[in-house]
């Protein structure tokens, strides 16, 4: 199966096992309501589904765009979370509105690139039931809620600081890679 080849630890595989289905060809399906995320070592399809995928029910909530990102994150950092029963993972696909999370400890697991950092901002505002327009002004300049940001400085932290917001939402970025799945692949393949 793909998880062994990727180097996903056994305790992580067991934690996520009730929340996916392995197909006869070895690929993996993660249900998003009537849609699904589909993963194999050769392709990865993330849905634009209204109903998110969820695993676990603990008070520490991690939100990502895909179930595989959640699994890759926990595979890389399981040493930091010895009690897996305290964790909850939510994958939202490519749909950012209507996210309902009743937790006080939320961590976002989106990519290191500009799209990941913009997603951090969109999801954090969606969690507060706000729709925030973001405009690209050209020459690596963005306008977020009337505040200009360069691409290199744009992050959830600089956005919240500029607007005087303290959401308490954390972000964790992969080290040296754009996504946690890339990090896991490079560590183990």
PDB file of C-alpha atoms in Angstrom:
ATOM      1  CA  UNK A   1       0.000   0.000   0.000  1.00  0.00           C
ATOM      2  CA  UNK A   2       1.072   3.608  -0.568  1.00  0.00           C
ATOM      3  CA  UNK A   3       1.295   4.480   3.135  1.00  0.00           C
ATOM      4  CA  UNK A   4       4.063   1.959   3.828  1.00  0.00           C
ATOM      5  CA  UNK A   5       6.024   3.147   0.788  1.00  0.00           C
ATOM      6  CA  UNK A   6       5.658   6.755   1.949  1.00  0.00           C
ATOM      7  CA  UNK A   7       6.932   5.854   5.413  1.00  0.00           C
ATOM      8  CA  UNK A   8       3.750   6.688   7.321  1.00  0.00           C
ATOM      9  CA  UNK A   9       4.301   5.353  10.875  1.00  0.00           C
ATOM     10  CA  UNK A  10       2.061   2.508  12.038  1.00  0.00           C
ATOM     11  CA  UNK A  11       0.422   4.553  14.828  1.00  0.00           C
ATOM     12  CA  UNK A  12      -0.483   7.271  12.285  1.00  0.00           C
ATOM     13  CA  UNK A  13      -1.895   4.662   9.855  1.00  0.00           C
ATOM     14  CA  UNK A  14      -4.013   3.176  12.666  1.00  0.00           C
ATOM     15  CA  UNK A  15      -5.303   6.617  13.732  1.00  0.00           C
ATOM     16  CA  UNK A  16      -6.490   7.472  10.208  1.00  0.00           C
ATOM     17  CA  UNK A  17      -7.611   3.938   9.187  1.00  0.00           C
ATOM     18  CA  UNK A  18     -11.360   4.436   9.877  1.00  0.00           C
ATOM     19  CA  UNK A  19     -11.421   7.532   7.645  1.00  0.00           C
ATOM     20  CA  UNK A  20     -10.299   6.193   4.255  1.00  0.00           C
ATOM     21  CA  UNK A  21     -10.828   3.298   1.865  1.00  0.00           C
ATOM     22  CA  UNK A  22      -8.104   1.383   0.015  1.00  0.00           C
ATOM     23  CA  UNK A  23      -9.099   0.406  -3.533  1.00  0.00           C
ATOM     24  CA  UNK A  24      -8.027  -2.861  -5.221  1.00  0.00           C
ATOM     25  CA  UNK A  25      -5.306  -1.016  -7.194  1.00  0.00           C
ATOM     26  CA  UNK A  26      -3.782   0.241  -3.912  1.00  0.00           C
ATOM     27  CA  UNK A  27      -4.950   3.831  -4.330  1.00  0.00           C
ATOM     28  CA  UNK A  28      -6.761   5.506  -1.442  1.00  0.00           C
ATOM     29  CA  UNK A  29     -10.114   7.320  -1.280  1.00  0.00           C
ATOM     30  CA  UNK A  30     -11.008   9.865   1.388  1.00  0.00           C
ATOM     31  CA  UNK A  31     -14.756  10.690   1.442  1.00  0.00           C
ATOM     32  CA  UNK A  32     -15.827  14.347   1.168  1.00  0.00           C
ATOM     33  CA  UNK A  33     -19.603  13.817   1.272  1.00  0.00           C
ATOM     34  CA  UNK A  34     -20.615  12.804  -2.265  1.00  0.00           C
ATOM     35  CA  UNK A  35     -17.109  13.525  -3.579  1.00  0.00           C
ATOM     36  CA  UNK A  36     -13.710  12.105  -2.648  1.00  0.00           C
ATOM     37  CA  UNK A  37     -10.010  12.829  -2.540  1.00  0.00           C
ATOM     38  CA  UNK A  38      -8.126  10.164  -4.519  1.00  0.00           C
ATOM     39  CA  UNK A  39      -4.446   9.428  -3.871  1.00  0.00           C
ATOM     40  CA  UNK A  40      -1.781   7.067  -5.146  1.00  0.00           C
ATOM     41  CA  UNK A  41       1.969   7.454  -5.502  1.00  0.00           C
ATOM     42  CA  UNK A  42       1.332   8.447  -9.140  1.00  0.00           C
ATOM     43  CA  UNK A  43      -1.498  10.989  -8.799  1.00  0.00           C
ATOM     44  CA  UNK A  44      -3.403  13.063  -6.256  1.00  0.00           C
ATOM     45  CA  UNK A  45      -6.873  14.507  -6.866  1.00  0.00           C
ATOM     46  CA  UNK A  46      -8.327  16.945  -4.317  1.00  0.00           C
ATOM     47  CA  UNK A  47     -12.056  17.739  -4.642  1.00  0.00           C
ATOM     48  CA  UNK A  48     -13.884  21.050  -4.560  1.00  0.00           C
ATOM     49  CA  UNK A  49     -16.430  19.629  -2.143  1.00  0.00           C
ATOM     50  CA  UNK A  50     -18.754  21.489   0.182  1.00  0.00           C
ATOM     51  CA  UNK A  51     -18.588  18.764   2.848  1.00  0.00           C
ATOM     52  CA  UNK A  52     -15.105  18.470   4.385  1.00  0.00           C
ATOM     53  CA  UNK A  53     -13.279  15.259   5.302  1.00  0.00           C
ATOM     54  CA  UNK A  54     -12.649  14.821   9.027  1.00  0.00           C
ATOM     55  CA  UNK A  55     -10.685  12.419  11.221  1.00  0.00           C
ATOM     56  CA  UNK A  56     -10.560  12.258  15.009  1.00  0.00           C
ATOM     57  CA  UNK A  57     -12.539  14.285  17.501  1.00  0.00           C
ATOM     58  CA  UNK A  58      -9.957  15.796  19.839  1.00  0.00           C
ATOM     59  CA  UNK A  59      -9.731  19.420  20.955  1.00  0.00           C
ATOM     60  CA  UNK A  60      -6.580  20.183  18.903  1.00  0.00           C
ATOM     61  CA  UNK A  61      -7.858  20.914  15.384  1.00  0.00           C
ATOM     62  CA  UNK A  62      -5.672  20.919  12.267  1.00  0.00           C
ATOM     63  CA  UNK A  63      -7.096  22.191   8.969  1.00  0.00           C
ATOM     64  CA  UNK A  64      -5.592  21.495   5.558  1.00  0.00           C
ATOM     65  CA  UNK A  65      -6.707  21.330   1.958  1.00  0.00           C
ATOM     66  CA  UNK A  66      -6.298  17.537   1.692  1.00  0.00           C
ATOM     67  CA  UNK A  67      -6.454  14.422   3.830  1.00  0.00           C
ATOM     68  CA  UNK A  68      -3.032  13.382   2.540  1.00  0.00           C
ATOM     69  CA  UNK A  69      -1.547  16.656   3.803  1.00  0.00           C
ATOM     70  CA  UNK A  70      -2.984  15.850   7.240  1.00  0.00           C
ATOM     71  CA  UNK A  71      -1.496  12.350   7.179  1.00  0.00           C
ATOM     72  CA  UNK A  72       1.854  13.646   5.902  1.00  0.00           C
ATOM     73  CA  UNK A  73       1.959  16.326   8.603  1.00  0.00           C
ATOM     74  CA  UNK A  74       1.284  13.853  11.396  1.00  0.00           C
ATOM     75  CA  UNK A  75       3.797  11.407   9.903  1.00  0.00           C
ATOM     76  CA  UNK A  76       6.513  14.076   9.990  1.00  0.00           C
ATOM     77  CA  UNK A  77       5.599  15.448  13.437  1.00  0.00           C
ATOM     78  CA  UNK A  78       3.997  12.553  15.343  1.00  0.00           C
ATOM     79  CA  UNK A  79       6.751  12.867  17.974  1.00  0.00           C
ATOM     80  CA  UNK A  80       5.217  16.228  18.967  1.00  0.00           C
ATOM     81  CA  UNK A  81       1.749  14.694  19.501  1.00  0.00           C
ATOM     82  CA  UNK A  82       2.119  11.485  21.545  1.00  0.00           C
ATOM     83  CA  UNK A  83      -1.608  11.291  22.421  1.00  0.00           C
ATOM     84  CA  UNK A  84      -3.326  10.990  19.043  1.00  0.00           C
ATOM     85  CA  UNK A  85      -6.774  10.938  20.678  1.00  0.00           C
ATOM     86  CA  UNK A  86      -6.387  14.668  21.377  1.00  0.00           C
ATOM     87  CA  UNK A  87      -6.216  15.453  17.647  1.00  0.00           C
ATOM     88  CA  UNK A  88      -8.796  16.265  15.007  1.00  0.00           C
ATOM     89  CA  UNK A  89      -7.981  16.785  11.324  1.00  0.00           C
ATOM     90  CA  UNK A  90     -10.193  18.526   8.792  1.00  0.00           C
ATOM     91  CA  UNK A  91      -9.502  18.660   5.057  1.00  0.00           C
ATOM     92  CA  UNK A  92     -11.533  21.284   3.236  1.00  0.00           C
ATOM     93  CA  UNK A  93     -10.517  20.508  -0.346  1.00  0.00           C
ATOM     94  CA  UNK A  94     -10.678  23.586  -2.540  1.00  0.00           C
ATOM     95  CA  UNK A  95     -13.748  25.079  -0.846  1.00  0.00           C
ATOM     96  CA  UNK A  96     -13.155  27.797   1.751  1.00  0.00           C
ATOM     97  CA  UNK A  97     -16.594  29.005   2.813  1.00  0.00           C
ATOM     98  CA  UNK A  98     -18.961  27.683   5.448  1.00  0.00           C
ATOM     99  CA  UNK A  99     -16.228  26.144   7.597  1.00  0.00           C
ATOM    100  CA  UNK A 100     -17.671  25.415  11.033  1.00  0.00           C
ATOM    101  CA  UNK A 101     -15.169  24.456  13.706  1.00  0.00           C
ATOM    102  CA  UNK A 102     -16.034  24.584  17.385  1.00  0.00           C
ATOM    103  CA  UNK A 103     -12.537  24.587  18.834  1.00  0.00           C
ATOM    104  CA  UNK A 104     -10.243  27.092  20.451  1.00  0.00           C
ATOM    105  CA  UNK A 105      -6.943  25.518  19.345  1.00  0.00           C
ATOM    106  CA  UNK A 106      -6.821  25.606  15.562  1.00  0.00           C
ATOM    107  CA  UNK A 107      -3.713  25.122  13.432  1.00  0.00           C
ATOM    108  CA  UNK A 108      -3.613  25.623   9.659  1.00  0.00           C
ATOM    109  CA  UNK A 109      -1.457  23.285   7.551  1.00  0.00           C
ATOM    110  CA  UNK A 110      -1.336  24.980   4.156  1.00  0.00           C
ATOM    111  CA  UNK A 111       1.664  25.232   1.843  1.00  0.00           C
ATOM    112  CA  UNK A 112       4.692  27.474   2.212  1.00  0.00           C
ATOM    113  CA  UNK A 113       4.125  29.205  -1.161  1.00  0.00           C
ATOM    114  CA  UNK A 114       1.974  32.290  -1.792  1.00  0.00           C
ATOM    115  CA  UNK A 115      -1.171  30.212  -2.426  1.00  0.00           C
ATOM    116  CA  UNK A 116      -0.752  28.502   0.950  1.00  0.00           C
ATOM    117  CA  UNK A 117      -0.246  31.823   2.719  1.00  0.00           C
ATOM    118  CA  UNK A 118      -3.285  33.334   0.982  1.00  0.00           C
ATOM    119  CA  UNK A 119      -5.293  30.248   1.966  1.00  0.00           C
ATOM    120  CA  UNK A 120      -4.240  30.768   5.593  1.00  0.00           C
ATOM    121  CA  UNK A 121      -5.844  34.215   5.440  1.00  0.00           C
ATOM    122  CA  UNK A 122      -8.989  33.080   3.578  1.00  0.00           C
ATOM    123  CA  UNK A 123      -9.623  30.144   5.927  1.00  0.00           C
ATOM    124  CA  UNK A 124      -8.947  32.131   9.111  1.00  0.00           C
ATOM    125  CA  UNK A 125     -11.484  34.752   8.022  1.00  0.00           C
ATOM    126  CA  UNK A 126     -13.965  32.067   6.903  1.00  0.00           C
ATOM    127  CA  UNK A 127     -13.732  30.556  10.400  1.00  0.00           C
ATOM    128  CA  UNK A 128     -14.993  33.936  11.674  1.00  0.00           C
ATOM    129  CA  UNK A 129     -17.812  33.903   9.059  1.00  0.00           C
ATOM    130  CA  UNK A 130     -16.252  36.699   7.029  1.00  0.00           C
ATOM    131  CA  UNK A 131     -15.569  36.801   3.309  1.00  0.00           C
ATOM    132  CA  UNK A 132     -12.411  38.766   2.629  1.00  0.00           C
ATOM    133  CA  UNK A 133     -11.545  40.015  -0.866  1.00  0.00           C
ATOM    134  CA  UNK A 134      -7.898  39.649  -1.871  1.00  0.00           C
ATOM    135  CA  UNK A 135      -6.637  41.380  -5.005  1.00  0.00           C
ATOM    136  CA  UNK A 136      -3.415  40.854  -6.898  1.00  0.00           C
ATOM    137  CA  UNK A 137      -2.161  44.295  -7.948  1.00  0.00           C
ATOM    138  CA  UNK A 138       0.714  43.085 -10.113  1.00  0.00           C
ATOM    139  CA  UNK A 139       4.453  43.233  -9.510  1.00  0.00           C
ATOM    140  CA  UNK A 140       4.097  40.798  -6.570  1.00  0.00           C
ATOM    141  CA  UNK A 141       1.773  43.179  -4.676  1.00  0.00           C
ATOM    142  CA  UNK A 142      -1.503  42.201  -3.001  1.00  0.00           C
ATOM    143  CA  UNK A 143      -4.337  44.219  -1.534  1.00  0.00           C
ATOM    144  CA  UNK A 144      -6.045  42.515   1.417  1.00  0.00           C
ATOM    145  CA  UNK A 145      -8.981  44.373   2.905  1.00  0.00           C
ATOM    146  CA  UNK A 146      -7.516  47.714   1.776  1.00  0.00           C
ATOM    147  CA  UNK A 147      -4.013  46.995   3.097  1.00  0.00           C
ATOM    148  CA  UNK A 148      -1.103  46.551   0.664  1.00  0.00           C
ATOM    149  CA  UNK A 149       1.283  43.614   1.126  1.00  0.00           C
ATOM    150  CA  UNK A 150       4.217  42.413  -0.919  1.00  0.00           C
ATOM    151  CA  UNK A 151       4.300  38.707  -1.730  1.00  0.00           C
ATOM    152  CA  UNK A 152       7.400  38.195   0.410  1.00  0.00           C
ATOM    153  CA  UNK A 153       5.850  39.747   3.525  1.00  0.00           C
ATOM    154  CA  UNK A 154       2.315  38.336   3.214  1.00  0.00           C
ATOM    155  CA  UNK A 155       1.395  35.871   5.968  1.00  0.00           C
ATOM    156  CA  UNK A 156      -1.461  35.338   8.395  1.00  0.00           C
ATOM    157  CA  UNK A 157       0.600  37.012  11.112  1.00  0.00           C
ATOM    158  CA  UNK A 158       1.398  40.179   9.098  1.00  0.00           C
ATOM    159  CA  UNK A 159      -2.223  40.363   7.925  1.00  0.00           C
ATOM    160  CA  UNK A 160      -3.615  40.110  11.465  1.00  0.00           C
ATOM    161  CA  UNK A 161      -1.040  42.582  12.784  1.00  0.00           C
ATOM    162  CA  UNK A 162      -1.935  45.135  10.085  1.00  0.00           C
ATOM    163  CA  UNK A 163      -5.658  44.824  10.824  1.00  0.00           C
ATOM    164  CA  UNK A 164      -5.319  44.588  14.613  1.00  0.00           C
ATOM    165  CA  UNK A 165      -6.767  41.066  14.779  1.00  0.00           C
ATOM    166  CA  UNK A 166      -5.753  38.308  17.208  1.00  0.00           C
ATOM    167  CA  UNK A 167      -7.531  35.147  16.105  1.00  0.00           C
ATOM    168  CA  UNK A 168      -5.261  32.759  17.998  1.00  0.00           C
ATOM    169  CA  UNK A 169      -5.097  30.565  14.903  1.00  0.00           C
ATOM    170  CA  UNK A 170      -1.636  29.116  14.354  1.00  0.00           C
ATOM    171  CA  UNK A 171       0.056  28.066  11.149  1.00  0.00           C
ATOM    172  CA  UNK A 172       2.684  25.377  10.698  1.00  0.00           C
ATOM    173  CA  UNK A 173       4.707  25.255   7.494  1.00  0.00           C
ATOM    174  CA  UNK A 174       6.804  22.351   6.219  1.00  0.00           C
ATOM    175  CA  UNK A 175      10.565  22.697   6.598  1.00  0.00           C
ATOM    176  CA  UNK A 176      12.374  23.068   3.301  1.00  0.00           C
ATOM    177  CA  UNK A 177       9.416  21.987   1.143  1.00  0.00           C
ATOM    178  CA  UNK A 178       6.210  23.568  -0.081  1.00  0.00           C
ATOM    179  CA  UNK A 179       3.890  20.900   1.376  1.00  0.00           C
ATOM    180  CA  UNK A 180       4.053  18.258   4.092  1.00  0.00           C
ATOM    181  CA  UNK A 181       3.408  15.587   1.460  1.00  0.00           C
ATOM    182  CA  UNK A 182       6.500  16.748  -0.476  1.00  0.00           C
ATOM    183  CA  UNK A 183       8.479  16.674   2.777  1.00  0.00           C
ATOM    184  CA  UNK A 184       7.301  13.123   3.572  1.00  0.00           C
ATOM    185  CA  UNK A 185       8.083  11.888   0.050  1.00  0.00           C
ATOM    186  CA  UNK A 186      11.603  13.316   0.143  1.00  0.00           C
ATOM    187  CA  UNK A 187      12.261  11.833   3.578  1.00  0.00           C
ATOM    188  CA  UNK A 188      11.145   8.329   2.628  1.00  0.00           C
ATOM    189  CA  UNK A 189      11.117   7.710  -1.144  1.00  0.00           C
TER     190      UNK A 189
END
